[in-house]
CSV table of C-alpha atoms and ligand atoms in Angstrom, one decimal:
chain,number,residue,atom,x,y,z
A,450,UNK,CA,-1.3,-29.6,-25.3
A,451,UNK,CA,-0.7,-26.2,-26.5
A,452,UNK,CA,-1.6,-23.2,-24.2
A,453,UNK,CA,-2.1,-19.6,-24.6
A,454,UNK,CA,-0.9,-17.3,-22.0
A,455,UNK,CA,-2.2,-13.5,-21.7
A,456,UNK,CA,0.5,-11.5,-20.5
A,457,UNK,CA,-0.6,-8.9,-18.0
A,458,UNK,CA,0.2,-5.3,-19.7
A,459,UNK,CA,-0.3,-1.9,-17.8
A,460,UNK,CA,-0.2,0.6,-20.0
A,461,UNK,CA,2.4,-0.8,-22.0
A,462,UNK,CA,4.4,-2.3,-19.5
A,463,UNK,CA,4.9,-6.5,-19.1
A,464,UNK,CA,3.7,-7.2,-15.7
A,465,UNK,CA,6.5,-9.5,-15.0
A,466,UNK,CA,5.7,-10.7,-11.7
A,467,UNK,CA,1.5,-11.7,-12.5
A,468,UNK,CA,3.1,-13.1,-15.7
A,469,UNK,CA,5.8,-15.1,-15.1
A,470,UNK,CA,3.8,-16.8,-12.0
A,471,UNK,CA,1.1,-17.5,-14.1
A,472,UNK,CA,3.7,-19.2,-16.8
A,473,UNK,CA,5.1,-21.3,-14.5
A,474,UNK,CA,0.8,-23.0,-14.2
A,475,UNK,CA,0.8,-23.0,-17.9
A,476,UNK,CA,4.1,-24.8,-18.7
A,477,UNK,CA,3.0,-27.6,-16.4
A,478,UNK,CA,0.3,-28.5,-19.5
A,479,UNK,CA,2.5,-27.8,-23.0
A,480,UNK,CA,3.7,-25.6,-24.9
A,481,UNK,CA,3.3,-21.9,-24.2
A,482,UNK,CA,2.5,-19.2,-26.3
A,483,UNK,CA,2.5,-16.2,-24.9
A,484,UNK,CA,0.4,-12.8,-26.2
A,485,UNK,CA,1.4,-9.7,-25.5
A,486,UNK,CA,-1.6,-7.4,-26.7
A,487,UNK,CA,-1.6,-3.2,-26.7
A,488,UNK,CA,-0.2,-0.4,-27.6
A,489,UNK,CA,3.4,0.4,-28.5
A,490,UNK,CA,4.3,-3.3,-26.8
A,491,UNK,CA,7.7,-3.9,-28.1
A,492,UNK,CA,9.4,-3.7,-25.3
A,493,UNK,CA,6.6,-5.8,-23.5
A,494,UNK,CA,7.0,-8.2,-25.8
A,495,UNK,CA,10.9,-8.8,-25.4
A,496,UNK,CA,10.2,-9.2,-21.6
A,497,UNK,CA,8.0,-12.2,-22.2
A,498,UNK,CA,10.0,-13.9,-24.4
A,499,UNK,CA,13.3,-13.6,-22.1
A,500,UNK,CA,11.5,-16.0,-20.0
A,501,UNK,CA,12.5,-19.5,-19.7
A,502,UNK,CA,9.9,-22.3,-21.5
A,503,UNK,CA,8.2,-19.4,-23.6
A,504,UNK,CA,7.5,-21.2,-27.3
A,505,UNK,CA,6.9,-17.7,-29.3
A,506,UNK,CA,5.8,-14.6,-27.8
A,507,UNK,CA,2.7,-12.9,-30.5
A,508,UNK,CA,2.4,-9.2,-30.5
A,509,UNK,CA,-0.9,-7.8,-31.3
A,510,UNK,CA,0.1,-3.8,-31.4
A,511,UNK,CA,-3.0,-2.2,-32.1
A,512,UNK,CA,-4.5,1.4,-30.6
A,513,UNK,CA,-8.0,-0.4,-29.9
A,514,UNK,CA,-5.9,-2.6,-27.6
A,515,UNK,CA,-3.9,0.6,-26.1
A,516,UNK,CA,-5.7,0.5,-23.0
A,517,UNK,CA,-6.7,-3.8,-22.6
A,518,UNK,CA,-10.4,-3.0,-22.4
A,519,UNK,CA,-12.0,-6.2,-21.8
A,520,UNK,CA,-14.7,-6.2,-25.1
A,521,UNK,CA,-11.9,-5.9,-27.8
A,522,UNK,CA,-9.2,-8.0,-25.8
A,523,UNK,CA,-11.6,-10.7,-25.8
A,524,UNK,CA,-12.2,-10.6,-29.2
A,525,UNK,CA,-9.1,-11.1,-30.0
A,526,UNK,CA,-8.3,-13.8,-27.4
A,527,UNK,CA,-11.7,-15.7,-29.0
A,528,UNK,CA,-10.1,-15.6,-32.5
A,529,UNK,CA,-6.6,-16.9,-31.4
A,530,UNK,CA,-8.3,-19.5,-29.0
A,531,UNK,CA,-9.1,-22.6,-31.7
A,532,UNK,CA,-6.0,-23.4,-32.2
A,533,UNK,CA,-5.1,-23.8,-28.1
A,534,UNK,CA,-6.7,-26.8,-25.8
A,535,UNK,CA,-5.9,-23.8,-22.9
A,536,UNK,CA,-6.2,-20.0,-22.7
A,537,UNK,CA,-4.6,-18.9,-19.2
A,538,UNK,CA,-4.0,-15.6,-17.6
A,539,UNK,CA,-3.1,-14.6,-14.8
A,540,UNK,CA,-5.9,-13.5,-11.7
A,541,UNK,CA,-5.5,-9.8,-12.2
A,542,UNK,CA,-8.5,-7.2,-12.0
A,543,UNK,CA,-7.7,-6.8,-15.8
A,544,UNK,CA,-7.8,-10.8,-16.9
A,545,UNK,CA,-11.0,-11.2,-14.6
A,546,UNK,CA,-12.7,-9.0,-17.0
A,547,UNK,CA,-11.3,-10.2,-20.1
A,548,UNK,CA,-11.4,-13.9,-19.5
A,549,UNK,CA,-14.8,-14.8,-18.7
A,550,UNK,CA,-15.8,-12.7,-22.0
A,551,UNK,CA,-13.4,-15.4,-23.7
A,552,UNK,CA,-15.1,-18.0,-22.2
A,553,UNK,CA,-18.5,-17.0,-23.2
A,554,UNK,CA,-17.7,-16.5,-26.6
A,555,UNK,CA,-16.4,-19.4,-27.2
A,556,UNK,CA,-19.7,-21.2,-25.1
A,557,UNK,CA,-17.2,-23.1,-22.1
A,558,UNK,CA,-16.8,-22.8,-18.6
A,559,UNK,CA,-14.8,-20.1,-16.9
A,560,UNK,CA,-12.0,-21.7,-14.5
A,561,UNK,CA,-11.3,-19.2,-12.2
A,562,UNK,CA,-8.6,-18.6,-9.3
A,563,UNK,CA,-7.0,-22.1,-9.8
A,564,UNK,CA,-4.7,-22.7,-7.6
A,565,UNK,CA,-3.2,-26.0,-8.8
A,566,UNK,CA,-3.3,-28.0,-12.5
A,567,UNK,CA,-3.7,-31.6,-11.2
A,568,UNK,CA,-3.9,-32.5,-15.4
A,569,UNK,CA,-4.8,-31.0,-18.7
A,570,UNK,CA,-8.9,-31.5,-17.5
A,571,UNK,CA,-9.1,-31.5,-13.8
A,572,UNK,CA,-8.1,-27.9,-11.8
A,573,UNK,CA,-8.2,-26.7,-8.0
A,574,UNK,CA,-9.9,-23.9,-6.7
A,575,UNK,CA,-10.9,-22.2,-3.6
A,576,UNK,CA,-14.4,-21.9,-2.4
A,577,UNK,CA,-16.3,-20.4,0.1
A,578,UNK,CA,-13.6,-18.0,1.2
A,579,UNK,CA,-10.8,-20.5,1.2
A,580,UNK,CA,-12.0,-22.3,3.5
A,581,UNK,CA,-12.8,-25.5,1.2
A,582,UNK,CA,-10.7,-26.8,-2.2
A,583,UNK,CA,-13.2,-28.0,-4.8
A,584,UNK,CA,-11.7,-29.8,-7.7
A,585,UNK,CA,-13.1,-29.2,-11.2
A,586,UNK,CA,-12.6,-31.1,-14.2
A,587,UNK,CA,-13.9,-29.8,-17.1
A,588,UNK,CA,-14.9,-31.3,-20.3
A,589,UNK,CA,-14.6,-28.4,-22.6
A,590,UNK,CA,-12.1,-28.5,-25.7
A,591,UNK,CA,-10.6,-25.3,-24.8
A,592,UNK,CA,-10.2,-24.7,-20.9
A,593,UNK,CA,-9.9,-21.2,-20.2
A,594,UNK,CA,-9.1,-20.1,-16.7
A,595,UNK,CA,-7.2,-18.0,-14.5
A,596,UNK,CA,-4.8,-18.5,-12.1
A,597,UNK,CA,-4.2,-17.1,-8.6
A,598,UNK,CA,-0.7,-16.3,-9.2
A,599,UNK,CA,0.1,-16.3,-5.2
A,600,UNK,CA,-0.1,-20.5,-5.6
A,601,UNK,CA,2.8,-20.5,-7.7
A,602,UNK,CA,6.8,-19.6,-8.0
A,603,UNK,CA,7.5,-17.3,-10.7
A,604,UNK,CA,8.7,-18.8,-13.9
A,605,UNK,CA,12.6,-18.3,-14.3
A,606,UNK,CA,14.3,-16.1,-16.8
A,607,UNK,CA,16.8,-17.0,-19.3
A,608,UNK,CA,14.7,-17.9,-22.4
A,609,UNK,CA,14.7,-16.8,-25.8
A,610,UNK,CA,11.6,-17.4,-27.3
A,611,UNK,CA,10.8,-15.5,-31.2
A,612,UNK,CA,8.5,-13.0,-31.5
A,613,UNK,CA,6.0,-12.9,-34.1
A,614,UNK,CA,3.3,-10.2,-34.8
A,615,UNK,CA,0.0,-11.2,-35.7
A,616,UNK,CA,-2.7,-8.8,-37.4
A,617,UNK,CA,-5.2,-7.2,-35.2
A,618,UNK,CA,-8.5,-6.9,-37.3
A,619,UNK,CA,-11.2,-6.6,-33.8
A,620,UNK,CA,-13.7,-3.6,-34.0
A,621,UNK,CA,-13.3,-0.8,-31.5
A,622,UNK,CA,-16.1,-1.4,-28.5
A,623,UNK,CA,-19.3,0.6,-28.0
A,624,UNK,CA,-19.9,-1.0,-25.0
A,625,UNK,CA,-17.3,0.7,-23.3
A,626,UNK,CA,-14.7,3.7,-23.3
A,627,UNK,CA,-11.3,4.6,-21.5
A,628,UNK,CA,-12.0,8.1,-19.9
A,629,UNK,CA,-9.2,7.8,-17.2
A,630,UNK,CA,-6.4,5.6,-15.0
A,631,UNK,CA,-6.3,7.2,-11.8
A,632,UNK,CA,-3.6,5.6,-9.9
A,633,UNK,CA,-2.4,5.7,-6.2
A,634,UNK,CA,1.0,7.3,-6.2
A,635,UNK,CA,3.3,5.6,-4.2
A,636,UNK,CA,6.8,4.4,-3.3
A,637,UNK,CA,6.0,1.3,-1.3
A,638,UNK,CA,6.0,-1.9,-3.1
A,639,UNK,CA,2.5,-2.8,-5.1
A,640,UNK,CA,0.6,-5.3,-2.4
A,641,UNK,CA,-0.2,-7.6,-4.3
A,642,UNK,CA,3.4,-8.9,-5.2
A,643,UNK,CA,5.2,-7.5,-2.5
A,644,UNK,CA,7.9,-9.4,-0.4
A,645,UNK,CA,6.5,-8.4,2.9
A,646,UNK,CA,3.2,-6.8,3.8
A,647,UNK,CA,2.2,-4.5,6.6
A,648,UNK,CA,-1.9,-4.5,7.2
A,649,UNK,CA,-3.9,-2.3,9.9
A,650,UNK,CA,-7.2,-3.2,11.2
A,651,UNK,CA,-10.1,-1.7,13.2
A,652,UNK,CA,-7.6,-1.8,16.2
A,653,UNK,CA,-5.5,1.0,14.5
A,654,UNK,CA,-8.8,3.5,15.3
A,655,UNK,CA,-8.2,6.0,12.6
A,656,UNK,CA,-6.7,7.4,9.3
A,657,UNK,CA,-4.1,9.5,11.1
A,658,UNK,CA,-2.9,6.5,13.5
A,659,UNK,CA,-2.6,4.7,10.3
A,660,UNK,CA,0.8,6.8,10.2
A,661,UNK,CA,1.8,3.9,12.6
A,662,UNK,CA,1.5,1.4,9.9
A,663,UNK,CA,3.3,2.8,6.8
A,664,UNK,CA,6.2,4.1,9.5
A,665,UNK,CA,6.5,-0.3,10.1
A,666,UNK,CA,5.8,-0.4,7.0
A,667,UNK,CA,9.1,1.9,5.3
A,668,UNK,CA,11.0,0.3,8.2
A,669,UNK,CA,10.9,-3.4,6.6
A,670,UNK,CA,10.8,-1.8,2.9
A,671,UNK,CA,7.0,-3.4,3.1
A,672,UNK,CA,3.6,-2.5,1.4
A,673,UNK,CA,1.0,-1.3,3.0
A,674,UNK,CA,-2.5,-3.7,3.3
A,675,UNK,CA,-5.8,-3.2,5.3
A,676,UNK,CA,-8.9,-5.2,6.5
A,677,UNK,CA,-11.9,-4.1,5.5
A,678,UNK,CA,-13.3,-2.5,8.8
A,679,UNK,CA,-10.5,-0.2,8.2
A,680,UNK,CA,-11.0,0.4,5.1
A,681,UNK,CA,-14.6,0.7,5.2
A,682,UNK,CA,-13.8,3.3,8.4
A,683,UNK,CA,-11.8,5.4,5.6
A,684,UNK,CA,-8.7,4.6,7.5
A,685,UNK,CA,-7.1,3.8,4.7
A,686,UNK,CA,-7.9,3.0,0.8
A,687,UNK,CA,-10.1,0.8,-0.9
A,688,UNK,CA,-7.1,-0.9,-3.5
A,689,UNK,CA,-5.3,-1.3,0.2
A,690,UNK,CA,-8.3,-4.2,1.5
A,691,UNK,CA,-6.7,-7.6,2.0
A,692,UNK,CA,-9.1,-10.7,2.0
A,693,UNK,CA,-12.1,-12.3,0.1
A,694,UNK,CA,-13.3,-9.3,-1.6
A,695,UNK,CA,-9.9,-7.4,-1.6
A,696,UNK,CA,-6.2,-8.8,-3.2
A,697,UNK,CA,-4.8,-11.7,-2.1
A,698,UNK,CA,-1.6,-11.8,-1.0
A,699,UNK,CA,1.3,-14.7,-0.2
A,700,UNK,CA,4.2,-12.4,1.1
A,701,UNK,CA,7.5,-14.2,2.8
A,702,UNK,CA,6.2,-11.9,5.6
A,703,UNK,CA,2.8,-10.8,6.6
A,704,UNK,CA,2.4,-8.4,9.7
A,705,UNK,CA,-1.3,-7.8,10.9
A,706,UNK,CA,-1.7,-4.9,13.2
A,707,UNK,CA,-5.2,-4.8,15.0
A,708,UNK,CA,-6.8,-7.2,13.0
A,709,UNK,CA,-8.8,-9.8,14.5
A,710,UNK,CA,-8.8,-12.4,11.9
A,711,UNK,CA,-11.8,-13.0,10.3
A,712,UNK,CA,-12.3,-15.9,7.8
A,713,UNK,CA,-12.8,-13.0,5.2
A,714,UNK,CA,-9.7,-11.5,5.6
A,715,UNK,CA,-7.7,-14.9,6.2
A,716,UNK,CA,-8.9,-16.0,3.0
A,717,UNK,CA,-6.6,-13.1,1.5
A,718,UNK,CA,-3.4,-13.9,3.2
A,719,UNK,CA,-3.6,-17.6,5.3
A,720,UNK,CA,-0.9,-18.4,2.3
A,721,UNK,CA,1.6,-15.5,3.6
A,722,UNK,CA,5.2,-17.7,4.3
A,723,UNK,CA,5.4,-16.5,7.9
A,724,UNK,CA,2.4,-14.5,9.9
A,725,UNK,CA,3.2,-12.1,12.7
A,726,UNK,CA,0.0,-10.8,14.7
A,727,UNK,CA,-0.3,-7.9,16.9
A,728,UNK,CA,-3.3,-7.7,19.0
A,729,UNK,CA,-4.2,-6.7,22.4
A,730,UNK,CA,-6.8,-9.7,22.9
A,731,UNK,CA,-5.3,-13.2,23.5
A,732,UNK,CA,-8.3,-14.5,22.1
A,733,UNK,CA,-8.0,-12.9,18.8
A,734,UNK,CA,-8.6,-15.8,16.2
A,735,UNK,CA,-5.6,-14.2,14.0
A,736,UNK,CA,-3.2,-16.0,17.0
A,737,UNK,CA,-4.9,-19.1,15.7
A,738,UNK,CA,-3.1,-19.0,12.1
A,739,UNK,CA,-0.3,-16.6,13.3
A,740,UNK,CA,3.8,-18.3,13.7
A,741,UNK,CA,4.6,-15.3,16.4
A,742,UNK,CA,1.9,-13.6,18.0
A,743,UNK,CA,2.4,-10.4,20.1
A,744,UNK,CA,-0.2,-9.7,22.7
A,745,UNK,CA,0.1,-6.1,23.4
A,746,UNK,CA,-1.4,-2.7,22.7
A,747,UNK,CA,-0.5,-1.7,19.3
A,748,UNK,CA,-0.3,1.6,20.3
A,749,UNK,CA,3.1,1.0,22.5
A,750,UNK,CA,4.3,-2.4,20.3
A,751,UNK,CA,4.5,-0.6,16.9
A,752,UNK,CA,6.5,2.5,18.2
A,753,UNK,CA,8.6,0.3,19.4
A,754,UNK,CA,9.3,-1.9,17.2
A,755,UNK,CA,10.2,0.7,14.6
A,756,UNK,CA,12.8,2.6,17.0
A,757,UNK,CA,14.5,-1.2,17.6
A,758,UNK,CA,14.1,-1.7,13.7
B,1831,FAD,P1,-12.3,-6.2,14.1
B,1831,FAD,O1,-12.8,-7.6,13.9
B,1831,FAD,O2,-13.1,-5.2,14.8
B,1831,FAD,O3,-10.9,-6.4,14.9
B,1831,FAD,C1,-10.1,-5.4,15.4
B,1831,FAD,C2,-9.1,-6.0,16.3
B,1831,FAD,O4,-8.2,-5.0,16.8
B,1831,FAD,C3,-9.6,-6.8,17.5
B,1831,FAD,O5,-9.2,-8.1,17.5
B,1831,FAD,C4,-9.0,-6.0,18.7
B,1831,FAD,O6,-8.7,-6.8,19.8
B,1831,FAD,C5,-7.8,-5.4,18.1
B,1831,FAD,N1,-7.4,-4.1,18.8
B,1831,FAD,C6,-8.2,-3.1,19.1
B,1831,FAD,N2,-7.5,-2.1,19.7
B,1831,FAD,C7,-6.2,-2.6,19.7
B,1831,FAD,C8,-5.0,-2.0,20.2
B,1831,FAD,N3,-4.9,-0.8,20.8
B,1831,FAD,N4,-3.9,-2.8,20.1
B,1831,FAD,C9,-3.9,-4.0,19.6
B,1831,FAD,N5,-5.0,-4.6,19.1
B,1831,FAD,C10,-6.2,-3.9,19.2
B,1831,FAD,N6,-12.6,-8.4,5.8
B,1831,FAD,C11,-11.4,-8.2,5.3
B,1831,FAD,O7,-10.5,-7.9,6.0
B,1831,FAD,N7,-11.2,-8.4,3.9
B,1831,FAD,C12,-12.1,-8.8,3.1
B,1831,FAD,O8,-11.9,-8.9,1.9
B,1831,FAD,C13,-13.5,-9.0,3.6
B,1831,FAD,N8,-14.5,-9.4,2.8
B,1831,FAD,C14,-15.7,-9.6,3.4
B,1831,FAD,C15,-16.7,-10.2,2.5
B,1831,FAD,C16,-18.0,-10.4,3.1
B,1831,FAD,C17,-19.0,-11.0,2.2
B,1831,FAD,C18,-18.2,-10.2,4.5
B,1831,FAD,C19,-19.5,-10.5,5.1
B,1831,FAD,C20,-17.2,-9.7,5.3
B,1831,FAD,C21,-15.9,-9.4,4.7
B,1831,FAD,N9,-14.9,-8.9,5.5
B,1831,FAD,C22,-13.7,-8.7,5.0
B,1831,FAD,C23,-15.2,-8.4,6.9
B,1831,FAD,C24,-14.8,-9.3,8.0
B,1831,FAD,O9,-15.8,-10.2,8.3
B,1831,FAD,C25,-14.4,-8.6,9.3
B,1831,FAD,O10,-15.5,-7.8,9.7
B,1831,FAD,C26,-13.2,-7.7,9.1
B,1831,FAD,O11,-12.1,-8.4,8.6
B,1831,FAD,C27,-12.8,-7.2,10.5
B,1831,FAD,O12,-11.7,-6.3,10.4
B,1831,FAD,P2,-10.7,-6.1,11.6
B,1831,FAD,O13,-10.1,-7.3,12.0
B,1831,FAD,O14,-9.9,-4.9,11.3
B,1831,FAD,O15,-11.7,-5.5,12.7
């Protein structure tokens, strides 16, 4: 088996964490190529091939590929696939684009969100929210899917693997431009890889009490998540939403403030190591899935547990 691996680049910058989870699925099949594809990715590209298990790291450093847009990434990825039996990236909002566009040109299925490699053929996945596993095996010579990093540890360090650039010869796109990246400026950790995760939910009652929640959150050095009531109430962002249609997230610690536990939003953190819920009804159905629950008004709890923290 010989896999290709699409690192995750921002900009120009090896997403380590997305990465190195998503190696750890792909070394489980063969061996691991890794691309690094962009713009000015040298130092990307040295990243990825410090990892441990890493065969050869290919650079494709090309300004049509500065900014990853999906049509000329998976052009490339189409034209590198023939010689892989698996093209694997991780689950980002970047891959999700590019992927499927592999897949189509190269006429297979699209495996997405796997959550375990059971062999080269046969892959799990969630399905209706998480709340059943179905088990695909596919039948396609090249399996291309992406994995839902928060299922696996991160790939160790320590590796050495040469890097080789390849020639980039794929057409600028038509269908699509880069105009801008607005990004939300913070100092928290990014949620979906954070360590611990603070979320506020309907409960919290507006933006400005959402104060409450990134106080907690600084306190335990956490990122900041929300459930969709909130964020549809504009209490806080959209890139903030936890859950089926928002990130998914496995911290060691996830703290749920006001949220009442919907299957939608478990299905975005029901992985999380250990779950602390907050909520003033005993009846909540987040106490169902939660190791310590705190019945209490959130309004008294939080304020206090940040002057004791
Ligand atoms: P509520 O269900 O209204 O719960 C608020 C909780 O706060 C209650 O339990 C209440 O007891 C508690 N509370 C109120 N005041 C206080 C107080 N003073 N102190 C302590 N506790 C208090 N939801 C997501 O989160 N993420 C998703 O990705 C998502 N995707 C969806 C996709 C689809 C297709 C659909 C149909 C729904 C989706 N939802 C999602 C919505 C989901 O069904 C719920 O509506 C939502 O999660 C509820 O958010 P909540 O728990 O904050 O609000």
């Amino acid at each position: 088996m010989t896999v290709l691996l699409i690192a995750e680049i921002n900009g120009a910058n090896l997403q380590a964490d997305a990465t190195a989870k998503a190696l750890a699925a792909a070394a489980t099949l063969g061996a691991v190529d890794i691309l690094v594809a962009g713009e000015g990715v040298g130092a990307a590209a040295s990243a990825a091939a410090s990892f441990a298990g890493v065969a050869r790291v290919l650079v494709a450093d090309h300004a049509v590929l500065g900014r990853q847009l999906a049509e000329p990434m998976a052009e490339l990825i189409a034209t590198l696939a023939a010689r892989y039996t698996h093209v694997i990236g991780p689950a980002t909002a970047g891959l999700k684009s590019i992927l499927p566009r592999v897949a189509g040109r190269l006429d297979v299925m699209i495996l997405s969100d796997v959550t375990a490699i059971l062999d080269a053929d046969t892959f799990e996945r969630p399905i209706y929210a998480g709340n059943a596993i179905q088990t695909v095996r596919s039948a396609d010579s090249i399996k291309v899917a992406t994995i839902r990093t928060a299922a696996f540890a991160p790939a160790p360090r320590g590796g050495g693997a040469p890097i080789e650039p390849i020639e980039v010869t794929v057409s600028t796109s038509a269908a699509s431009h880069w105009v801008e990246d607005r990004l939300s400026l913070a100092d928290r950790p990014e949620l979906s890889s954070a360590g611990i995760v603070v979320s506020g939910g309907r409960g919290v009652g507006s933006k400005e009490n959402f104060a409450l929640i990134e106080q907690l959150a600084d306190k335990l050095g956490a990122a900041v998540g929300a459930s969709r009531a909130a964020v549809d109430a504009g209490y806080a962002p959209n890139d903030r939403q936890v859950g089926q249609t928002g990130k998914v997230v496995a911290p060691a610690l996830y703290v749920a403030v006001g949220i009442s536990g919907a299957i939608q939003h478990l299905a975005g953190m029901k992985d999380s190591r250990l779950i602390v819920a907050i909520n003033k009804d005993e009846d909540a159905p987040i106490f169902q899935i939660a190791d310590y629950g705190l019945v209490g008004d959130l309004f008294q709890a939080v304020p206090e547990l940040v002057e004791r923290l």
